[in-house]
Structure formats: structure tokens, C-alpha cells
């Protein structure tokens, strides 16, 4: 309201002075409202950008997690296959030993 005080006449108000004051007050309020809307929109834009950045980081983290899970699954499959081959080899060795001993 300090800016508005600069527009007040030093003397009294006449009919034209009141109208001028009213126009000045309305113009001041419209400018203040415009500035508030601009600040609000900029805050929304910043918040949307942060949300978009967070979504991108989340997507990247999910992709890395999926890749790691796939690597774990492949390692488990390889381990099971190796254990199956070992079990087969142990059975064959036991059979050969049993045949040789008999």
C-alpha cells in the first residue's frame, strides 16, 4: 500500500479526485493480481519440472532394478544347471564305481 500513497493528493479530494483515486486503486490492484498470478504460475511450473525430473529418475531406477533382477535370475538358472550337471556326474561316477566293484 506504500506505493499507493504516492498517488494520493496532498490536499482534499474533489469529485474528480475521488474518481482518479478509484481508478488508481483499481489499476494498482489489477497489477498486483497480475504479479501474483505470474508468481503462482512460475511456482506451478517449477513444481511440475521437479515432478517430471523425479518421474524420470524413478523410471531409470526401475529399469536398473529390472536389469539387476534379470541378472540374478540368469545366475540362478546357471547355478541350477551346474548343480544338475554335478548331480548327474556324481550319479554316473557312483554307478561306474559300483560296476567296477561288483
PDB file of N, CA, C and O in Angstrom, residues 14-94:
ATOM      1  N   UNK A  14     -11.638  16.194  -4.466  1.00  0.00           N
ATOM      2  CA  UNK A  14     -12.836  16.714  -5.126  1.00  0.00           C
ATOM      3  C   UNK A  14     -13.525  15.535  -5.797  1.00  0.00           C
ATOM      4  O   UNK A  14     -13.097  14.402  -5.670  1.00  0.00           O
ATOM      5  N   UNK A  15     -14.568  15.771  -6.528  1.00  0.00           N
ATOM      6  CA  UNK A  15     -15.283  14.698  -7.217  1.00  0.00           C
ATOM      7  C   UNK A  15     -14.367  14.023  -8.228  1.00  0.00           C
ATOM      8  O   UNK A  15     -14.358  12.808  -8.360  1.00  0.00           O
ATOM      9  N   UNK A  16     -13.577  14.827  -8.934  1.00  0.00           N
ATOM     10  CA  UNK A  16     -12.646  14.264  -9.911  1.00  0.00           C
ATOM     11  C   UNK A  16     -11.515  13.534  -9.198  1.00  0.00           C
ATOM     12  O   UNK A  16     -11.050  12.483  -9.631  1.00  0.00           O
ATOM     13  N   UNK A  17     -11.090  14.041  -8.055  1.00  0.00           N
ATOM     14  CA  UNK A  17     -10.019  13.413  -7.287  1.00  0.00           C
ATOM     15  C   UNK A  17     -10.403  12.038  -6.782  1.00  0.00           C
ATOM     16  O   UNK A  17      -9.595  11.111  -6.775  1.00  0.00           O
ATOM     17  N   UNK A  18     -11.646  11.869  -6.342  1.00  0.00           N
ATOM     18  CA  UNK A  18     -12.115  10.564  -5.860  1.00  0.00           C
ATOM     19  C   UNK A  18     -12.140   9.573  -7.011  1.00  0.00           C
ATOM     20  O   UNK A  18     -11.717   8.424  -6.872  1.00  0.00           O
ATOM     21  N   UNK A  19     -12.611  10.010  -8.164  1.00  0.00           N
ATOM     22  CA  UNK A  19     -12.640   9.136  -9.341  1.00  0.00           C
ATOM     23  C   UNK A  19     -11.232   8.733  -9.746  1.00  0.00           C
ATOM     24  O   UNK A  19     -10.970   7.567 -10.070  1.00  0.00           O
ATOM     25  N   UNK A  20     -10.319   9.689  -9.727  1.00  0.00           N
ATOM     26  CA  UNK A  20      -8.927   9.384 -10.072  1.00  0.00           C
ATOM     27  C   UNK A  20      -8.327   8.411  -9.075  1.00  0.00           C
ATOM     28  O   UNK A  20      -7.591   7.489  -9.442  1.00  0.00           O
ATOM     29  N   UNK A  21      -8.634   8.632  -7.812  1.00  0.00           N
ATOM     30  CA  UNK A  21      -8.130   7.738  -6.775  1.00  0.00           C
ATOM     31  C   UNK A  21      -8.683   6.328  -6.976  1.00  0.00           C
ATOM     32  O   UNK A  21      -7.950   5.347  -6.866  1.00  0.00           O
ATOM     33  N   UNK A  22      -9.960   6.233  -7.296  1.00  0.00           N
ATOM     34  CA  UNK A  22     -10.568   4.933  -7.523  1.00  0.00           C
ATOM     35  C   UNK A  22      -9.920   4.222  -8.707  1.00  0.00           C
ATOM     36  O   UNK A  22      -9.614   3.029  -8.636  1.00  0.00           O
ATOM     37  N   UNK A  23      -9.693   4.941  -9.790  1.00  0.00           N
ATOM     38  CA  UNK A  23      -9.029   4.358 -10.964  1.00  0.00           C
ATOM     39  C   UNK A  23      -7.623   3.904 -10.589  1.00  0.00           C
ATOM     40  O   UNK A  23      -7.168   2.830 -10.977  1.00  0.00           O
ATOM     41  N   UNK A  24      -6.930   4.708  -9.802  1.00  0.00           N
ATOM     42  CA  UNK A  24      -5.572   4.367  -9.387  1.00  0.00           C
ATOM     43  C   UNK A  24      -5.566   3.112  -8.517  1.00  0.00           C
ATOM     44  O   UNK A  24      -4.728   2.229  -8.697  1.00  0.00           O
ATOM     45  N   UNK A  25      -6.529   3.026  -7.592  1.00  0.00           N
ATOM     46  CA  UNK A  25      -6.606   1.851  -6.715  1.00  0.00           C
ATOM     47  C   UNK A  25      -6.909   0.603  -7.528  1.00  0.00           C
ATOM     48  O   UNK A  25      -6.279  -0.453  -7.336  1.00  0.00           O
ATOM     49  N   UNK A  26      -7.849   0.703  -8.460  1.00  0.00           N
ATOM     50  CA  UNK A  26      -8.202  -0.443  -9.295  1.00  0.00           C
ATOM     51  C   UNK A  26      -7.003  -0.865 -10.137  1.00  0.00           C
ATOM     52  O   UNK A  26      -6.687  -2.067 -10.254  1.00  0.00           O
ATOM     53  N   UNK A  27      -6.294   0.085 -10.727  1.00  0.00           N
ATOM     54  CA  UNK A  27      -5.116  -0.239 -11.532  1.00  0.00           C
ATOM     55  C   UNK A  27      -4.050  -0.906 -10.670  1.00  0.00           C
ATOM     56  O   UNK A  27      -3.422  -1.888 -11.087  1.00  0.00           O
ATOM     57  N   UNK A  28      -3.850  -0.392  -9.469  1.00  0.00           N
ATOM     58  CA  UNK A  28      -2.864  -0.977  -8.556  1.00  0.00           C
ATOM     59  C   UNK A  28      -3.237  -2.420  -8.223  1.00  0.00           C
ATOM     60  O   UNK A  28      -2.407  -3.328  -8.252  1.00  0.00           O
ATOM     61  N   UNK A  29      -4.507  -2.645  -7.908  1.00  0.00           N
ATOM     62  CA  UNK A  29      -4.949  -3.991  -7.564  1.00  0.00           C
ATOM     63  C   UNK A  29      -4.833  -4.955  -8.742  1.00  0.00           C
ATOM     64  O   UNK A  29      -4.450  -6.120  -8.570  1.00  0.00           O
ATOM     65  N   UNK A  30      -5.157  -4.482  -9.940  1.00  0.00           N
ATOM     66  CA  UNK A  30      -5.024  -5.333 -11.123  1.00  0.00           C
ATOM     67  C   UNK A  30      -3.561  -5.710 -11.364  1.00  0.00           C
ATOM     68  O   UNK A  30      -3.253  -6.867 -11.684  1.00  0.00           O
ATOM     69  N   UNK A  31      -2.664  -4.747 -11.205  1.00  0.00           N
ATOM     70  CA  UNK A  31      -1.236  -5.036 -11.384  1.00  0.00           C
ATOM     71  C   UNK A  31      -0.739  -6.018 -10.319  1.00  0.00           C
ATOM     72  O   UNK A  31       0.038  -6.932 -10.619  1.00  0.00           O
ATOM     73  N   UNK A  32      -1.175  -5.828  -9.088  1.00  0.00           N
ATOM     74  CA  UNK A  32      -0.773  -6.736  -8.014  1.00  0.00           C
ATOM     75  C   UNK A  32      -1.307  -8.139  -8.281  1.00  0.00           C
ATOM     76  O   UNK A  32      -0.606  -9.127  -8.083  1.00  0.00           O
ATOM     77  N   UNK A  33      -2.548  -8.228  -8.756  1.00  0.00           N
ATOM     78  CA  UNK A  33      -3.145  -9.524  -9.073  1.00  0.00           C
ATOM     79  C   UNK A  33      -2.388 -10.203 -10.209  1.00  0.00           C
ATOM     80  O   UNK A  33      -2.131 -11.411 -10.170  1.00  0.00           O
ATOM     81  N   UNK A  34      -2.007  -9.451 -11.212  1.00  0.00           N
ATOM     82  CA  UNK A  34      -1.254  -9.994 -12.343  1.00  0.00           C
ATOM     83  C   UNK A  34       0.096 -10.532 -11.862  1.00  0.00           C
ATOM     84  O   UNK A  34       0.518 -11.622 -12.256  1.00  0.00           O
ATOM     85  N   UNK A  35       0.753  -9.789 -10.996  1.00  0.00           N
ATOM     86  CA  UNK A  35       2.047 -10.234 -10.467  1.00  0.00           C
ATOM     87  C   UNK A  35       1.875 -11.508  -9.638  1.00  0.00           C
ATOM     88  O   UNK A  35       2.686 -12.432  -9.736  1.00  0.00           O
ATOM     89  N   UNK A  36       0.813 -11.569  -8.839  1.00  0.00           N
ATOM     90  CA  UNK A  36       0.551 -12.766  -8.043  1.00  0.00           C
ATOM     91  C   UNK A  36       0.291 -13.985  -8.930  1.00  0.00           C
ATOM     92  O   UNK A  36       0.786 -15.076  -8.665  1.00  0.00           O
ATOM     93  N   UNK A  37      -0.498 -13.791  -9.986  1.00  0.00           N
ATOM     94  CA  UNK A  37      -0.779 -14.898 -10.909  1.00  0.00           C
ATOM     95  C   UNK A  37       0.492 -15.372 -11.588  1.00  0.00           C
ATOM     96  O   UNK A  37       0.697 -16.573 -11.757  1.00  0.00           O
ATOM     97  N   UNK A  38       1.349 -14.437 -11.974  1.00  0.00           N
ATOM     98  CA  UNK A  38       2.607 -14.802 -12.625  1.00  0.00           C
ATOM     99  C   UNK A  38       3.484 -15.601 -11.664  1.00  0.00           C
ATOM    100  O   UNK A  38       4.050 -16.633 -12.025  1.00  0.00           O
ATOM    101  N   UNK A  39       3.596 -15.138 -10.425  1.00  0.00           N
ATOM    102  CA  UNK A  39       4.392 -15.844  -9.421  1.00  0.00           C
ATOM    103  C   UNK A  39       3.815 -17.237  -9.162  1.00  0.00           C
ATOM    104  O   UNK A  39       4.559 -18.220  -9.060  1.00  0.00           O
ATOM    105  N   UNK A  40       2.500 -17.334  -9.084  1.00  0.00           N
ATOM    106  CA  UNK A  40       1.831 -18.615  -8.871  1.00  0.00           C
ATOM    107  C   UNK A  40       2.111 -19.567 -10.027  1.00  0.00           C
ATOM    108  O   UNK A  40       2.442 -20.739  -9.818  1.00  0.00           O
ATOM    109  N   UNK A  41       2.012 -19.087 -11.257  1.00  0.00           N
ATOM    110  CA  UNK A  41       2.256 -19.933 -12.427  1.00  0.00           C
ATOM    111  C   UNK A  41       3.709 -20.390 -12.464  1.00  0.00           C
ATOM    112  O   UNK A  41       3.992 -21.534 -12.802  1.00  0.00           O
ATOM    113  N   UNK A  42       4.635 -19.513 -12.108  1.00  0.00           N
ATOM    114  CA  UNK A  42       6.047 -19.901 -12.076  1.00  0.00           C
ATOM    115  C   UNK A  42       6.284 -20.976 -11.022  1.00  0.00           C
ATOM    116  O   UNK A  42       7.049 -21.917 -11.243  1.00  0.00           O
ATOM    117  N   UNK A  43       5.612 -20.864  -9.883  1.00  0.00           N
ATOM    118  CA  UNK A  43       5.739 -21.890  -8.834  1.00  0.00           C
ATOM    119  C   UNK A  43       5.182 -23.222  -9.327  1.00  0.00           C
ATOM    120  O   UNK A  43       5.775 -24.280  -9.077  1.00  0.00           O
ATOM    121  N   UNK A  44       4.069 -23.178 -10.031  1.00  0.00           N
ATOM    122  CA  UNK A  44       3.499 -24.409 -10.602  1.00  0.00           C
ATOM    123  C   UNK A  44       4.455 -25.010 -11.618  1.00  0.00           C
ATOM    124  O   UNK A  44       4.686 -26.226 -11.633  1.00  0.00           O
ATOM    125  N   UNK A  45       5.022 -24.181 -12.481  1.00  0.00           N
ATOM    126  CA  UNK A  45       5.970 -24.674 -13.488  1.00  0.00           C
ATOM    127  C   UNK A  45       7.172 -25.345 -12.827  1.00  0.00           C
ATOM    128  O   UNK A  45       7.633 -26.402 -13.270  1.00  0.00           O
ATOM    129  N   UNK A  46       7.692 -24.724 -11.755  1.00  0.00           N
ATOM    130  CA  UNK A  46       8.833 -25.319 -11.050  1.00  0.00           C
ATOM    131  C   UNK A  46       8.443 -26.662 -10.429  1.00  0.00           C
ATOM    132  O   UNK A  46       9.190 -27.635 -10.492  1.00  0.00           O
ATOM    133  N   UNK A  47       7.254 -26.720  -9.835  1.00  0.00           N
ATOM    134  CA  UNK A  47       6.796 -27.965  -9.215  1.00  0.00           C
ATOM    135  C   UNK A  47       6.601 -29.061 -10.260  1.00  0.00           C
ATOM    136  O   UNK A  47       6.969 -30.223 -10.031  1.00  0.00           O
ATOM    137  N   UNK A  48       6.053 -28.711 -11.412  1.00  0.00           N
ATOM    138  CA  UNK A  48       5.870 -29.694 -12.479  1.00  0.00           C
ATOM    139  C   UNK A  48       7.209 -30.199 -12.994  1.00  0.00           C
ATOM    140  O   UNK A  48       7.366 -31.390 -13.276  1.00  0.00           O
ATOM    141  N   UNK A  49       8.180 -29.297 -13.103  1.00  0.00           N
ATOM    142  CA  UNK A  49       9.520 -29.714 -13.556  1.00  0.00           C
ATOM    143  C   UNK A  49      10.140 -30.671 -12.553  1.00  0.00           C
ATOM    144  O   UNK A  49      10.716 -31.697 -12.930  1.00  0.00           O
ATOM    145  N   UNK A  50      10.009 -30.364 -11.254  1.00  0.00           N
ATOM    146  CA  UNK A  50      10.553 -31.268 -10.231  1.00  0.00           C
ATOM    147  C   UNK A  50       9.861 -32.629 -10.302  1.00  0.00           C
ATOM    148  O   UNK A  50      10.504 -33.675 -10.170  1.00  0.00           O
ATOM    149  N   UNK A  51       8.560 -32.628 -10.522  1.00  0.00           N
ATOM    150  CA  UNK A  51       7.812 -33.891 -10.617  1.00  0.00           C
ATOM    151  C   UNK A  51       8.260 -34.687 -11.844  1.00  0.00           C
ATOM    152  O   UNK A  51       8.429 -35.910 -11.770  1.00  0.00           O
ATOM    153  N   UNK A  52       8.453 -34.008 -12.977  1.00  0.00           N
ATOM    154  CA  UNK A  52       8.926 -34.687 -14.189  1.00  0.00           C
ATOM    155  C   UNK A  52      10.325 -35.267 -13.974  1.00  0.00           C
ATOM    156  O   UNK A  52      10.604 -36.400 -14.377  1.00  0.00           O
ATOM    157  N   UNK A  53      11.200 -34.498 -13.332  1.00  0.00           N
ATOM    158  CA  UNK A  53      12.557 -34.978 -13.055  1.00  0.00           C
ATOM    159  C   UNK A  53      12.510 -36.198 -12.137  1.00  0.00           C
ATOM    160  O   UNK A  53      13.232 -37.178 -12.348  1.00  0.00           O
ATOM    161  N   UNK A  54      11.665 -36.153 -11.133  1.00  0.00           N
ATOM    162  CA  UNK A  54      11.532 -37.284 -10.201  1.00  0.00           C
ATOM    163  C   UNK A  54      10.991 -38.515 -10.932  1.00  0.00           C
ATOM    164  O   UNK A  54      11.454 -39.636 -10.686  1.00  0.00           O
ATOM    165  N   UNK A  55      10.051 -38.317 -11.837  1.00  0.00           N
ATOM    166  CA  UNK A  55       9.496 -39.438 -12.603  1.00  0.00           C
ATOM    167  C   UNK A  55      10.569 -40.066 -13.488  1.00  0.00           C
ATOM    168  O   UNK A  55      10.647 -41.296 -13.598  1.00  0.00           O
ATOM    169  N   UNK A  56      11.402 -39.219 -14.107  1.00  0.00           N
ATOM    170  CA  UNK A  56      12.489 -39.754 -14.939  1.00  0.00           C
ATOM    171  C   UNK A  56      13.477 -40.553 -14.088  1.00  0.00           C
ATOM    172  O   UNK A  56      13.928 -41.634 -14.483  1.00  0.00           O
ATOM    173  N   UNK A  57      13.827 -40.016 -12.911  1.00  0.00           N
ATOM    174  CA  UNK A  57      14.751 -40.746 -12.032  1.00  0.00           C
ATOM    175  C   UNK A  57      14.139 -42.065 -11.571  1.00  0.00           C
ATOM    176  O   UNK A  57      14.820 -43.093 -11.503  1.00  0.00           O
ATOM    177  N   UNK A  58      12.840 -42.053 -11.272  1.00  0.00           N
ATOM    178  CA  UNK A  58      12.160 -43.272 -10.852  1.00  0.00           C
ATOM    179  C   UNK A  58      12.161 -44.302 -11.974  1.00  0.00           C
ATOM    180  O   UNK A  58      12.434 -45.486 -11.740  1.00  0.00           O
ATOM    181  N   UNK A  59      11.870 -43.874 -13.191  1.00  0.00           N
ATOM    182  CA  UNK A  59      11.876 -44.791 -14.332  1.00  0.00           C
ATOM    183  C   UNK A  59      13.259 -45.397 -14.531  1.00  0.00           C
ATOM    184  O   UNK A  59      13.389 -46.606 -14.770  1.00  0.00           O
ATOM    185  N   UNK A  60      14.292 -44.570 -14.431  1.00  0.00           N
ATOM    186  CA  UNK A  60      15.659 -45.069 -14.606  1.00  0.00           C
ATOM    187  C   UNK A  60      16.007 -46.077 -13.509  1.00  0.00           C
ATOM    188  O   UNK A  60      16.610 -47.121 -13.781  1.00  0.00           O
ATOM    189  N   UNK A  61      15.613 -45.788 -12.283  1.00  0.00           N
ATOM    190  CA  UNK A  61      15.890 -46.709 -11.176  1.00  0.00           C
ATOM    191  C   UNK A  61      15.139 -48.032 -11.365  1.00  0.00           C
ATOM    192  O   UNK A  61      15.692 -49.108 -11.101  1.00  0.00           O
ATOM    193  N   UNK A  62      13.904 -47.958 -11.836  1.00  0.00           N
ATOM    194  CA  UNK A  62      13.133 -49.177 -12.081  1.00  0.00           C
ATOM    195  C   UNK A  62      13.767 -50.006 -13.186  1.00  0.00           C
ATOM    196  O   UNK A  62      13.815 -51.237 -13.093  1.00  0.00           O
ATOM    197  N   UNK A  63      14.265 -49.356 -14.226  1.00  0.00           N
ATOM    198  CA  UNK A  63      14.929 -50.091 -15.307  1.00  0.00           C
ATOM    199  C   UNK A  63      16.200 -50.770 -14.802  1.00  0.00           C
ATOM    200  O   UNK A  63      16.482 -51.915 -15.156  1.00  0.00           O
ATOM    201  N   UNK A  64      16.972 -50.049 -13.966  1.00  0.00           N
ATOM    202  CA  UNK A  64      18.178 -50.663 -13.396  1.00  0.00           C
ATOM    203  C   UNK A  64      17.805 -51.855 -12.518  1.00  0.00           C
ATOM    204  O   UNK A  64      18.457 -52.910 -12.567  1.00  0.00           O
ATOM    205  N   UNK A  65      16.749 -51.708 -11.722  1.00  0.00           N
ATOM    206  CA  UNK A  65      16.314 -52.805 -10.853  1.00  0.00           C
ATOM    207  C   UNK A  65      15.871 -54.005 -11.686  1.00  0.00           C
ATOM    208  O   UNK A  65      16.178 -55.154 -11.337  1.00  0.00           O
ATOM    209  N   UNK A  66      15.165 -53.763 -12.777  1.00  0.00           N
ATOM    210  CA  UNK A  66      14.744 -54.858 -13.653  1.00  0.00           C
ATOM    211  C   UNK A  66      15.950 -55.553 -14.266  1.00  0.00           C
ATOM    212  O   UNK A  66      15.986 -56.786 -14.352  1.00  0.00           O
ATOM    213  N   UNK A  67      16.947 -54.780 -14.682  1.00  0.00           N
ATOM    214  CA  UNK A  67      18.168 -55.362 -15.236  1.00  0.00           C
ATOM    215  C   UNK A  67      18.902 -56.203 -14.207  1.00  0.00           C
ATOM    216  O   UNK A  67      19.385 -57.304 -14.514  1.00  0.00           O
ATOM    217  N   UNK A  68      18.977 -55.701 -12.980  1.00  0.00           N
ATOM    218  CA  UNK A  68      19.632 -56.464 -11.915  1.00  0.00           C
ATOM    219  C   UNK A  68      18.859 -57.740 -11.593  1.00  0.00           C
ATOM    220  O   UNK A  68      19.451 -58.809 -11.381  1.00  0.00           O
ATOM    221  N   UNK A  69      17.531 -57.650 -11.565  1.00  0.00           N
ATOM    222  CA  UNK A  69      16.718 -58.832 -11.297  1.00  0.00           C
ATOM    223  C   UNK A  69      16.907 -59.868 -12.392  1.00  0.00           C
ATOM    224  O   UNK A  69      16.996 -61.070 -12.122  1.00  0.00           O
ATOM    225  N   UNK A  70      17.009 -59.417 -13.629  1.00  0.00           N
ATOM    226  CA  UNK A  70      17.234 -60.337 -14.745  1.00  0.00           C
ATOM    227  C   UNK A  70      18.592 -61.018 -14.594  1.00  0.00           C
ATOM    228  O   UNK A  70      18.718 -62.232 -14.811  1.00  0.00           O
ATOM    229  N   UNK A  71      19.610 -60.259 -14.198  1.00  0.00           N
ATOM    230  CA  UNK A  71      20.937 -60.845 -13.988  1.00  0.00           C
ATOM    231  C   UNK A  71      20.904 -61.874 -12.870  1.00  0.00           C
ATOM    232  O   UNK A  71      21.525 -62.948 -12.976  1.00  0.00           O
ATOM    233  N   UNK A  72      20.182 -61.590 -11.794  1.00  0.00           N
ATOM    234  CA  UNK A  72      20.056 -62.547 -10.684  1.00  0.00           C
ATOM    235  C   UNK A  72      19.353 -63.810 -11.165  1.00  0.00           C
ATOM    236  O   UNK A  72      19.781 -64.934 -10.862  1.00  0.00           O
ATOM    237  N   UNK A  73      18.280 -63.643 -11.930  1.00  0.00           N
ATOM    238  CA  UNK A  73      17.541 -64.803 -12.445  1.00  0.00           C
ATOM    239  C   UNK A  73      18.427 -65.649 -13.352  1.00  0.00           C
ATOM    240  O   UNK A  73      18.410 -66.889 -13.275  1.00  0.00           O
ATOM    241  N   UNK A  74      19.218 -65.009 -14.204  1.00  0.00           N
ATOM    242  CA  UNK A  74      20.122 -65.750 -15.094  1.00  0.00           C
ATOM    243  C   UNK A  74      21.189 -66.486 -14.287  1.00  0.00           C
ATOM    244  O   UNK A  74      21.528 -67.633 -14.604  1.00  0.00           O
ATOM    245  N   UNK A  75      21.712 -65.850 -13.241  1.00  0.00           N
ATOM    246  CA  UNK A  75      22.722 -66.501 -12.402  1.00  0.00           C
ATOM    247  C   UNK A  75      22.117 -67.704 -11.678  1.00  0.00           C
ATOM    248  O   UNK A  75      22.765 -68.757 -11.560  1.00  0.00           O
ATOM    249  N   UNK A  76      20.891 -67.585 -11.203  1.00  0.00           N
ATOM    250  CA  UNK A  76      20.229 -68.718 -10.543  1.00  0.00           C
ATOM    251  C   UNK A  76      20.019 -69.872 -11.513  1.00  0.00           C
ATOM    252  O   UNK A  76      20.233 -71.042 -11.164  1.00  0.00           O
ATOM    253  N   UNK A  77      19.594 -69.545 -12.717  1.00  0.00           N
ATOM    254  CA  UNK A  77      19.379 -70.580 -13.730  1.00  0.00           C
ATOM    255  C   UNK A  77      20.693 -71.286 -14.046  1.00  0.00           C
ATOM    256  O   UNK A  77      20.738 -72.530 -14.147  1.00  0.00           O
ATOM    257  N   UNK A  78      21.762 -70.522 -14.184  1.00  0.00           N
ATOM    258  CA  UNK A  78      23.071 -71.116 -14.463  1.00  0.00           C
ATOM    259  C   UNK A  78      23.533 -71.988 -13.295  1.00  0.00           C
ATOM    260  O   UNK A  78      24.078 -73.083 -13.493  1.00  0.00           O
ATOM    261  N   UNK A  79      23.318 -71.529 -12.070  1.00  0.00           N
ATOM    262  CA  UNK A  79      23.702 -72.311 -10.894  1.00  0.00           C
ATOM    263  C   UNK A  79      22.928 -73.622 -10.833  1.00  0.00           C
ATOM    264  O   UNK A  79      23.494 -74.701 -10.588  1.00  0.00           O
ATOM    265  N   UNK A  80      21.639 -73.561 -11.095  1.00  0.00           N
ATOM    266  CA  UNK A  80      20.827 -74.788 -11.073  1.00  0.00           C
ATOM    267  C   UNK A  80      21.266 -75.767 -12.150  1.00  0.00           C
ATOM    268  O   UNK A  80      21.319 -76.980 -11.911  1.00  0.00           O
ATOM    269  N   UNK A  81      21.575 -75.234 -13.325  1.00  0.00           N
ATOM    270  CA  UNK A  81      22.049 -76.107 -14.404  1.00  0.00           C
ATOM    271  C   UNK A  81      23.374 -76.767 -14.009  1.00  0.00           C
ATOM    272  O   UNK A  81      23.580 -77.968 -14.244  1.00  0.00           O
ATOM    273  N   UNK A  82      24.262 -76.001 -13.381  1.00  0.00           N
ATOM    274  CA  UNK A  82      25.543 -76.556 -12.947  1.00  0.00           C
ATOM    275  C   UNK A  82      25.331 -77.609 -11.860  1.00  0.00           C
ATOM    276  O   UNK A  82      25.994 -78.657 -11.852  1.00  0.00           O
ATOM    277  N   UNK A  83      24.411 -77.344 -10.924  1.00  0.00           N
ATOM    278  CA  UNK A  83      24.112 -78.323  -9.880  1.00  0.00           C
ATOM    279  C   UNK A  83      23.526 -79.595 -10.471  1.00  0.00           C
ATOM    280  O   UNK A  83      23.846 -80.708 -10.032  1.00  0.00           O
ATOM    281  N   UNK A  84      22.675 -79.456 -11.504  1.00  0.00           N
ATOM    282  CA  UNK A  84      22.104 -80.632 -12.163  1.00  0.00           C
ATOM    283  C   UNK A  84      23.197 -81.447 -12.855  1.00  0.00           C
ATOM    284  O   UNK A  84      23.207 -82.677 -12.783  1.00  0.00           O
ATOM    285  N   UNK A  85      24.128 -80.755 -13.535  1.00  0.00           N
ATOM    286  CA  UNK A  85      25.231 -81.456 -14.206  1.00  0.00           C
ATOM    287  C   UNK A  85      26.123 -82.167 -13.179  1.00  0.00           C
ATOM    288  O   UNK A  85      26.574 -83.296 -13.396  1.00  0.00           O
ATOM    289  N   UNK A  86      26.377 -81.504 -12.047  1.00  0.00           N
ATOM    290  CA  UNK A  86      27.179 -82.108 -10.993  1.00  0.00           C
ATOM    291  C   UNK A  86      26.492 -83.345 -10.434  1.00  0.00           C
ATOM    292  O   UNK A  86      27.129 -84.394 -10.229  1.00  0.00           O
ATOM    293  N   UNK A  87      25.201 -83.261 -10.185  1.00  0.00           N
ATOM    294  CA  UNK A  87      24.460 -84.407  -9.654  1.00  0.00           C
ATOM    295  C   UNK A  87      24.496 -85.572 -10.636  1.00  0.00           C
ATOM    296  O   UNK A  87      24.680 -86.734 -10.238  1.00  0.00           O
ATOM    297  N   UNK A  88      24.352 -85.280 -11.920  1.00  0.00           N
ATOM    298  CA  UNK A  88      24.421 -86.321 -12.943  1.00  0.00           C
ATOM    299  C   UNK A  88      25.798 -86.964 -12.955  1.00  0.00           C
ATOM    300  O   UNK A  88      25.924 -88.202 -12.991  1.00  0.00           O
ATOM    301  N   UNK A  89      26.833 -86.139 -12.894  1.00  0.00           N
ATOM    302  CA  UNK A  89      28.202 -86.666 -12.903  1.00  0.00           C
ATOM    303  C   UNK A  89      28.454 -87.520 -11.664  1.00  0.00           C
ATOM    304  O   UNK A  89      29.094 -88.584 -11.744  1.00  0.00           O
ATOM    305  N   UNK A  90      27.941 -87.094 -10.510  1.00  0.00           N
ATOM    306  CA  UNK A  90      28.113 -87.875  -9.286  1.00  0.00           C
ATOM    307  C   UNK A  90      27.392 -89.216  -9.382  1.00  0.00           C
ATOM    308  O   UNK A  90      27.911 -90.249  -8.931  1.00  0.00           O
ATOM    309  N   UNK A  91      26.186 -89.223  -9.968  1.00  0.00           N
ATOM    310  CA  UNK A  91      25.451 -90.485 -10.143  1.00  0.00           C
ATOM    311  C   UNK A  91      26.198 -91.424 -11.080  1.00  0.00           C
ATOM    312  O   UNK A  91      26.310 -92.620 -10.834  1.00  0.00           O
ATOM    313  N   UNK A  92      26.711 -90.879 -12.187  1.00  0.00           N
ATOM    314  CA  UNK A  92      27.460 -91.709 -13.134  1.00  0.00           C
ATOM    315  C   UNK A  92      28.726 -92.260 -12.485  1.00  0.00           C
ATOM    316  O   UNK A  92      29.074 -93.435 -12.670  1.00  0.00           O
ATOM    317  N   UNK A  93      29.426 -91.423 -11.718  1.00  0.00           N
ATOM    318  CA  UNK A  93      30.641 -91.876 -11.031  1.00  0.00           C
ATOM    319  C   UNK A  93      30.298 -92.979 -10.033  1.00  0.00           C
ATOM    320  O   UNK A  93      31.000 -93.995  -9.950  1.00  0.00           O
ATOM    321  N   UNK A  94      29.209 -92.787  -9.297  1.00  0.00           N
ATOM    322  CA  UNK A  94      28.795 -93.828  -8.347  1.00  0.00           C
ATOM    323  C   UNK A  94      28.453 -95.117  -9.061  1.00  0.00           C
ATOM    324  O   UNK A  94      28.796 -96.214  -8.600  1.00  0.00           O
TER     325      UNK A  94
END
